[in-house]
Short mmCIF file of C-alpha atoms in Angstrom, two decimals:
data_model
loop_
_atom_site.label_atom_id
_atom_site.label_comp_id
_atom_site.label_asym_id
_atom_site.label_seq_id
_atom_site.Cartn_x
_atom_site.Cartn_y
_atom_site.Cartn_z
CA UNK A 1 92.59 -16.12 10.51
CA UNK A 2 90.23 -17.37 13.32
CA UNK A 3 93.42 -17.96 15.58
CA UNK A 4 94.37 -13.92 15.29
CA UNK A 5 90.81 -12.32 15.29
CA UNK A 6 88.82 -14.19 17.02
CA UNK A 7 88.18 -14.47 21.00
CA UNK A 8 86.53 -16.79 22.61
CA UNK A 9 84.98 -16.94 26.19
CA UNK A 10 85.67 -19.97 27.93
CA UNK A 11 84.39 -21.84 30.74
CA UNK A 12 87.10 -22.43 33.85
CA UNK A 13 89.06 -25.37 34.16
CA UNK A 14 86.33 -27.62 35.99
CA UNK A 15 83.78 -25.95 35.23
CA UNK A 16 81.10 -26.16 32.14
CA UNK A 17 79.73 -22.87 31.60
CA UNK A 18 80.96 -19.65 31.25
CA UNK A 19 80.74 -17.14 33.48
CA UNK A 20 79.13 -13.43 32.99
CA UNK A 21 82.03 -11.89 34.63
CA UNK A 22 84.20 -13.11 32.34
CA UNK A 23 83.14 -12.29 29.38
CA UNK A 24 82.58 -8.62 30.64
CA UNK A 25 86.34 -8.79 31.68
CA UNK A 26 87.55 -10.17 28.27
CA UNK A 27 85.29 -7.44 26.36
CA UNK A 28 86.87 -4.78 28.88
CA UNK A 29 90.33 -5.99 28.33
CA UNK A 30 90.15 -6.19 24.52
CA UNK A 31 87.52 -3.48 24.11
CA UNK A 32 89.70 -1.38 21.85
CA UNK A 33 90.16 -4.44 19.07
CA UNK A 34 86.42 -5.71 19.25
CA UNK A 35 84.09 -5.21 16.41
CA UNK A 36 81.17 -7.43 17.31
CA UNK A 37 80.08 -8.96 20.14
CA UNK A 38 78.21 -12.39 19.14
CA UNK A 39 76.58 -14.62 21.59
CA UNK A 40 74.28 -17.68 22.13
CA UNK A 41 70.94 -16.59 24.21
CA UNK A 42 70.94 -19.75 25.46
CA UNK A 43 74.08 -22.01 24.78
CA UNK A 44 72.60 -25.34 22.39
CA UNK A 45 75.14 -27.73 25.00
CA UNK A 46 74.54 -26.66 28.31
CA UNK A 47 71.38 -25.04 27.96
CA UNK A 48 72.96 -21.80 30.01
CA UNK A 49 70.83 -18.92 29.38
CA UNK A 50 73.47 -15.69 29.38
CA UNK A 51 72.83 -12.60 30.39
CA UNK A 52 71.95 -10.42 27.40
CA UNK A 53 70.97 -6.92 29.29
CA UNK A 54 74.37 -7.02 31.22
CA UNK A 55 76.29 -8.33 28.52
CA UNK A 56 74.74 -5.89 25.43
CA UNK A 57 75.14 -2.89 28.00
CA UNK A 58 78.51 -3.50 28.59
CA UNK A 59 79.59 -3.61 24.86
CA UNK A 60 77.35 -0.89 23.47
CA UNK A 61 79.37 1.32 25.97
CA UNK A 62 82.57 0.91 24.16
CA UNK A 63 80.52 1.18 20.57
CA UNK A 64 80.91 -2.41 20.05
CA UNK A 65 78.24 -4.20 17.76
CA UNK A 66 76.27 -7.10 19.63
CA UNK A 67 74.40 -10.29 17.48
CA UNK A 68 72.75 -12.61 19.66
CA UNK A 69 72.06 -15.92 17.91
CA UNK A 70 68.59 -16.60 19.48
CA UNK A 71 68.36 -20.37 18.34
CA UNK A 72 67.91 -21.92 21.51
CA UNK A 73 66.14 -18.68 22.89
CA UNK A 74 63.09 -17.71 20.52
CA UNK A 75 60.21 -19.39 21.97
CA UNK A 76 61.94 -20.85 25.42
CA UNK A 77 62.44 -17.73 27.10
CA UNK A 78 60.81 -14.31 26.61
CA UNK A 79 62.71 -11.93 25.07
CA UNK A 80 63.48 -7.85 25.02
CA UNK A 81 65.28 -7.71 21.77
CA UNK A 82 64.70 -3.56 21.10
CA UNK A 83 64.51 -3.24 24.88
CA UNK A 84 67.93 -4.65 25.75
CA UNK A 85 69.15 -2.38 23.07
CA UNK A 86 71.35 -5.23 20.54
CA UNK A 87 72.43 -4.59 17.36
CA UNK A 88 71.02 -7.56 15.24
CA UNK A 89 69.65 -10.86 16.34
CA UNK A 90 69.09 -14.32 14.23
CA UNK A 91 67.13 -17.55 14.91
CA UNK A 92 65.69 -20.59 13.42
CA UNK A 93 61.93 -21.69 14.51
CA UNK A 94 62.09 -25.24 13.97
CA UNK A 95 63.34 -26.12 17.51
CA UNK A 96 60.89 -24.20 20.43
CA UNK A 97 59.15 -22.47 17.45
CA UNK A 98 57.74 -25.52 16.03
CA UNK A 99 57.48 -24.66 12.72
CA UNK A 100 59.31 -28.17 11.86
CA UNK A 101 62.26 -28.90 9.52
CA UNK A 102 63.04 -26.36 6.69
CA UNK A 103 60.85 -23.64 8.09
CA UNK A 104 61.23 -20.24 7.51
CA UNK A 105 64.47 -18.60 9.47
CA UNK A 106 64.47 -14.94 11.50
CA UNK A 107 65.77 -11.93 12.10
CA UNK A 108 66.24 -8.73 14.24
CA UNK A 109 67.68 -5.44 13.42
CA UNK A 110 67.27 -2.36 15.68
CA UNK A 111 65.86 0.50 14.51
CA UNK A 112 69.28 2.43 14.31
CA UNK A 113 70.27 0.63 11.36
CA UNK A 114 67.21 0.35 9.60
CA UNK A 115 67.88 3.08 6.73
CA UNK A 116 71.86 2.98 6.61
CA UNK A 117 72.35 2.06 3.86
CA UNK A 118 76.05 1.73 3.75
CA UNK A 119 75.97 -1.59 6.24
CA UNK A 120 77.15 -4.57 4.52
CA UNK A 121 73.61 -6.50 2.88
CA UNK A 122 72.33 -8.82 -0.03
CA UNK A 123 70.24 -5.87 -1.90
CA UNK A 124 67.32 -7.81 -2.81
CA UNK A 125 64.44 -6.22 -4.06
CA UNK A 126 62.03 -7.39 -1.08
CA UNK A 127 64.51 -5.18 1.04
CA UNK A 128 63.39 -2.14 -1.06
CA UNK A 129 60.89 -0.06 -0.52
CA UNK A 130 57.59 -0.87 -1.84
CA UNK A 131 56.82 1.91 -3.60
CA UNK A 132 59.94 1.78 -5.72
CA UNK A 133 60.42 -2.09 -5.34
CA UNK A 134 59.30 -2.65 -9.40
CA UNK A 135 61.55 0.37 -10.46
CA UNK A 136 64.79 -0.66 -9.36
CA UNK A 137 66.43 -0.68 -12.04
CA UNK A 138 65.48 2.79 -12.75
CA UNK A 139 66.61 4.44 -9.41
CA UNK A 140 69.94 5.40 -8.58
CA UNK A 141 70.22 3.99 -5.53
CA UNK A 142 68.95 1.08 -3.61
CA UNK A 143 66.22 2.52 -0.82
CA UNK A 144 65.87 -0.34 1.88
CA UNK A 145 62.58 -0.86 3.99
CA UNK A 146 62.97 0.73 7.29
CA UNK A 147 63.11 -1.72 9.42
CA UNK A 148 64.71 -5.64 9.75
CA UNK A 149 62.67 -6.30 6.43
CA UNK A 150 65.30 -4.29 4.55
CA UNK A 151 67.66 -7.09 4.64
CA UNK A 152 64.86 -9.60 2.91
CA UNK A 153 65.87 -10.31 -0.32
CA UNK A 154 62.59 -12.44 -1.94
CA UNK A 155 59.44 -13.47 -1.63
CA UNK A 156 58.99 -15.27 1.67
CA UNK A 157 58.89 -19.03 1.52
CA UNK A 158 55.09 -19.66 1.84
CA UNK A 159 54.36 -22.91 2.57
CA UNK A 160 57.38 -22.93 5.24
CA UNK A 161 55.57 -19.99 6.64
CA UNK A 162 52.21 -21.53 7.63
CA UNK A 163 53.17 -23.96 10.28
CA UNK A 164 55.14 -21.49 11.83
CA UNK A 165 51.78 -18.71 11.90
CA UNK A 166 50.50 -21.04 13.35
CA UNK A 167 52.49 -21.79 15.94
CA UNK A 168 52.77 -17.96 16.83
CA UNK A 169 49.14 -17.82 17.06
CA UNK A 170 49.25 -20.63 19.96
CA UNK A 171 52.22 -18.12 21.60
CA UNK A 172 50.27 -15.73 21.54
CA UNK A 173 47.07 -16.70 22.84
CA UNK A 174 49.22 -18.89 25.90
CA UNK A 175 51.22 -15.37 26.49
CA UNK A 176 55.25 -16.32 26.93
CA UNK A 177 55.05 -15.11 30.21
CA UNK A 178 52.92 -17.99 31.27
CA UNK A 179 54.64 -20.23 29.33
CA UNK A 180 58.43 -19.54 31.06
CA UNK A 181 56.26 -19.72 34.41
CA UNK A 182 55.41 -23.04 33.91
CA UNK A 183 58.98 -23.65 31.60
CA UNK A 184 60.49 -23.19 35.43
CA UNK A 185 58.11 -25.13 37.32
CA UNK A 186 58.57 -28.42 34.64
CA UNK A 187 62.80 -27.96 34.59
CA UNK A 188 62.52 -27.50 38.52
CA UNK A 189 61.09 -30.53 38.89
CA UNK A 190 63.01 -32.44 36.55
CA UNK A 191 66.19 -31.54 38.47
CA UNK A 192 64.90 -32.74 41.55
CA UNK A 193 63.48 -36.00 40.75
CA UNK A 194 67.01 -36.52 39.00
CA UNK A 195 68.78 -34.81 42.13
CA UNK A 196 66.88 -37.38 44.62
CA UNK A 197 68.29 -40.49 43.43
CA UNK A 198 68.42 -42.78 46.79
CA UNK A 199 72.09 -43.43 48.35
CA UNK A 200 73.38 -40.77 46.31
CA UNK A 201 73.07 -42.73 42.97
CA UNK A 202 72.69 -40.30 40.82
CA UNK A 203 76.19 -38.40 41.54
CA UNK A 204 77.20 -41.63 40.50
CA UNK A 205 75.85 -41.99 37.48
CA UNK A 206 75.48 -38.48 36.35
CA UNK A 207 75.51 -34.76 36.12
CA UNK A 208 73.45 -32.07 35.53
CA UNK A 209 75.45 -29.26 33.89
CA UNK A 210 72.83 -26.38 33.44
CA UNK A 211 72.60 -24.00 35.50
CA UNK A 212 70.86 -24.61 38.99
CA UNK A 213 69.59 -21.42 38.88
CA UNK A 214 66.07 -20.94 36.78
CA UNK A 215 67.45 -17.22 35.65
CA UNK A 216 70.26 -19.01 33.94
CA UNK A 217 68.86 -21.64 31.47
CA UNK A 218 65.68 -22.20 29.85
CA UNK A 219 63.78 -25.49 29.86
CA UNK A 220 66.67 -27.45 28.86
CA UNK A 221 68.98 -30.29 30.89
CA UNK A 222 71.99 -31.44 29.74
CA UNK A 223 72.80 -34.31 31.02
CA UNK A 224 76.57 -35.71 31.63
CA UNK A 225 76.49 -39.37 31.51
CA UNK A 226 79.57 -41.12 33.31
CA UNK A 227 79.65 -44.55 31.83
CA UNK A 228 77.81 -45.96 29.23
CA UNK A 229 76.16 -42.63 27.47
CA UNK A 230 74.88 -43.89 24.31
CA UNK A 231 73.63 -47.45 25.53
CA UNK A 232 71.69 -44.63 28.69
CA UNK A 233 70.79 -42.91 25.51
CA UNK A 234 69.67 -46.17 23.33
CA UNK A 235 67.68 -47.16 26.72
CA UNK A 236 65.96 -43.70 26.37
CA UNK A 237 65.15 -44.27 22.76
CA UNK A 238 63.33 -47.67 22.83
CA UNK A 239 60.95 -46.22 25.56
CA UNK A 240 59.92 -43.56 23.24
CA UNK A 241 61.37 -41.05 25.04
CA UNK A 242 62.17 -37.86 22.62
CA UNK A 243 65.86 -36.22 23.74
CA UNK A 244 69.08 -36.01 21.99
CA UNK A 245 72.35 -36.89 22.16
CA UNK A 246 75.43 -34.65 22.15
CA UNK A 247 79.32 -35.68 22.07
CA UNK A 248 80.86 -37.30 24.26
CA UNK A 249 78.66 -38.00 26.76
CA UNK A 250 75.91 -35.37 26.91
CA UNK A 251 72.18 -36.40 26.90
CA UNK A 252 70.49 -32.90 26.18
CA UNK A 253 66.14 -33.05 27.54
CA UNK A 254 64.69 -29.95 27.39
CA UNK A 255 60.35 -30.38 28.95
CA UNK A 256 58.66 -27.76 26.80
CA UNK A 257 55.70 -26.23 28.21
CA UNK A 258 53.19 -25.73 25.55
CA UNK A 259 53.02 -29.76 25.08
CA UNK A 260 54.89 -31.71 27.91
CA UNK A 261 53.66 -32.78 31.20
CA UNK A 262 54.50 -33.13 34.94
CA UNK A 263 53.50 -36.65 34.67
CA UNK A 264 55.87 -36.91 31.25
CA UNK A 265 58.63 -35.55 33.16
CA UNK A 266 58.41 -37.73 36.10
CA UNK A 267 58.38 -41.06 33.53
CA UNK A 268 61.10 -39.70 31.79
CA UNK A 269 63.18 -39.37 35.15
CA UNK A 270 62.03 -43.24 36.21
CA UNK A 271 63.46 -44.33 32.89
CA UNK A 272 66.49 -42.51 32.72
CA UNK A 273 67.20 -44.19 36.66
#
């Protein structure tokens, strides 16, 4: 029952994201019933980016498992997955991946786990190792692939597969470092041409509720609209403007750096006012 074993880190009355102390003072307070820590790299409604380091340091000293669920994450901000020392991480690569609807999913598992073979898995036999893969029915025992590819259970979904090589090969030749530089320097400005509304309009209107803070979000605003959200949001749409909306009143714009512009953000922010 979710109600009994599950516990959930809140924001604080007023407030819209949750803070790291928090969550290090719920895992210290219920560190001897915790099994896995699982967390959002970057939260998909406020576009918080949490501390993973901090957070992963303080549950691996109690032994606790951490799972970071990197959907948000993979491709916004870089990332230190063996580095930081988690347990497992997941992630999609059709949002900041661009690999487009229906592309191939991914995974992380540290090297710790790699040959124990007594974790919970789907055995499939592109999980084994190669050299016995076509005599599995013939060994005792099932011998995974050391390493994240262990848990792979079939051949990999091809045509899925080449957008997304292709989109790595554009990562990689931009370098993600470069990329979050300019991530910052887009977001930055989109919060202050928002922020610098005349008369004080915009408090009016709106408010941001990502972090102010670059180190705490990746390129992502949301956006909470006080009156009128969808008809702000409808507004939006018929100028060809590219965001999403999120219940109840949440306008979620996120300028991406390997295709937007300074001069798309700045429209974007004369439309939206």
């Amino acid at each position: 029952d979710p109600k009994d074993a599950l516990i959930l880190a809140r924001p604080r009355s007023g407030e819209f994201t949750v803070r790291t102390e928090e969550i290090l003072d719920l895992m210290e307070k219920h560190a001897d019933e915790l099994a896995v820590v699982l967390i959002g790299g970057v939260n998909f409604f406020t576009g918080q980016l949490f501390d993973i380091p901090t957070i992963t340091a303080a549950a691996r000293k109690h032994g606790i498992t951490v799972g970071v669920d990197l959907a948000h994450a993979i491709g916004n901000v870089p990332l230190s997955l063996h580095d930081w020392n988690i347990d497992f991480a997941v992630w999609c690569s059709y949002k900041y991946l661009n690999a487009g609807p229906g592309a191939v999913a991914g995974a992380f598992v540290h090297e710790r786990h790699a040959t124990n073979t007594n974790l919970p898995r789907l055995a499939g036999w592109f999980g084994n190792d190669p050299n016995t893969r076509f005599r599995m029915h013939l060994e005792p025992e099932f011998i995974p692939v050391p390493s994240a590819d262990g848990w792979q259970i079939s051949n990999p979904p091809i045509l899925s597969m080449a957008p997304l090589r292709a989109s790595l090969a554009i990562f990689e030749e931009a370098g993600m470092d470069a990329l979050r530089q300019k991530s910052i320097k887009l977001t930055n400005y989109l919060q202050f041409l928002l922020e610098s509304e005349p008369d004080g309009q915009s408090k009016k209107q709106y408010t941001i509720i990502t972090p102010r803070q670059a180190d705490q979000r990746g390129c992502q605003l949301s956006i909470l609209v006080r009156e009128h959200p969808k008809e702000l949001f409808s507004k939006l749409e018929a100028a060809d403007v590219k965001c999403d909306f999120r219940e109840p009143n949440v306008i979620r714009v996120a300028p991406t750096p390997l295709y937007n512009t300074f001069h798309e953000v700045w429209r974007f922010a004369n439309i939206l006012r």
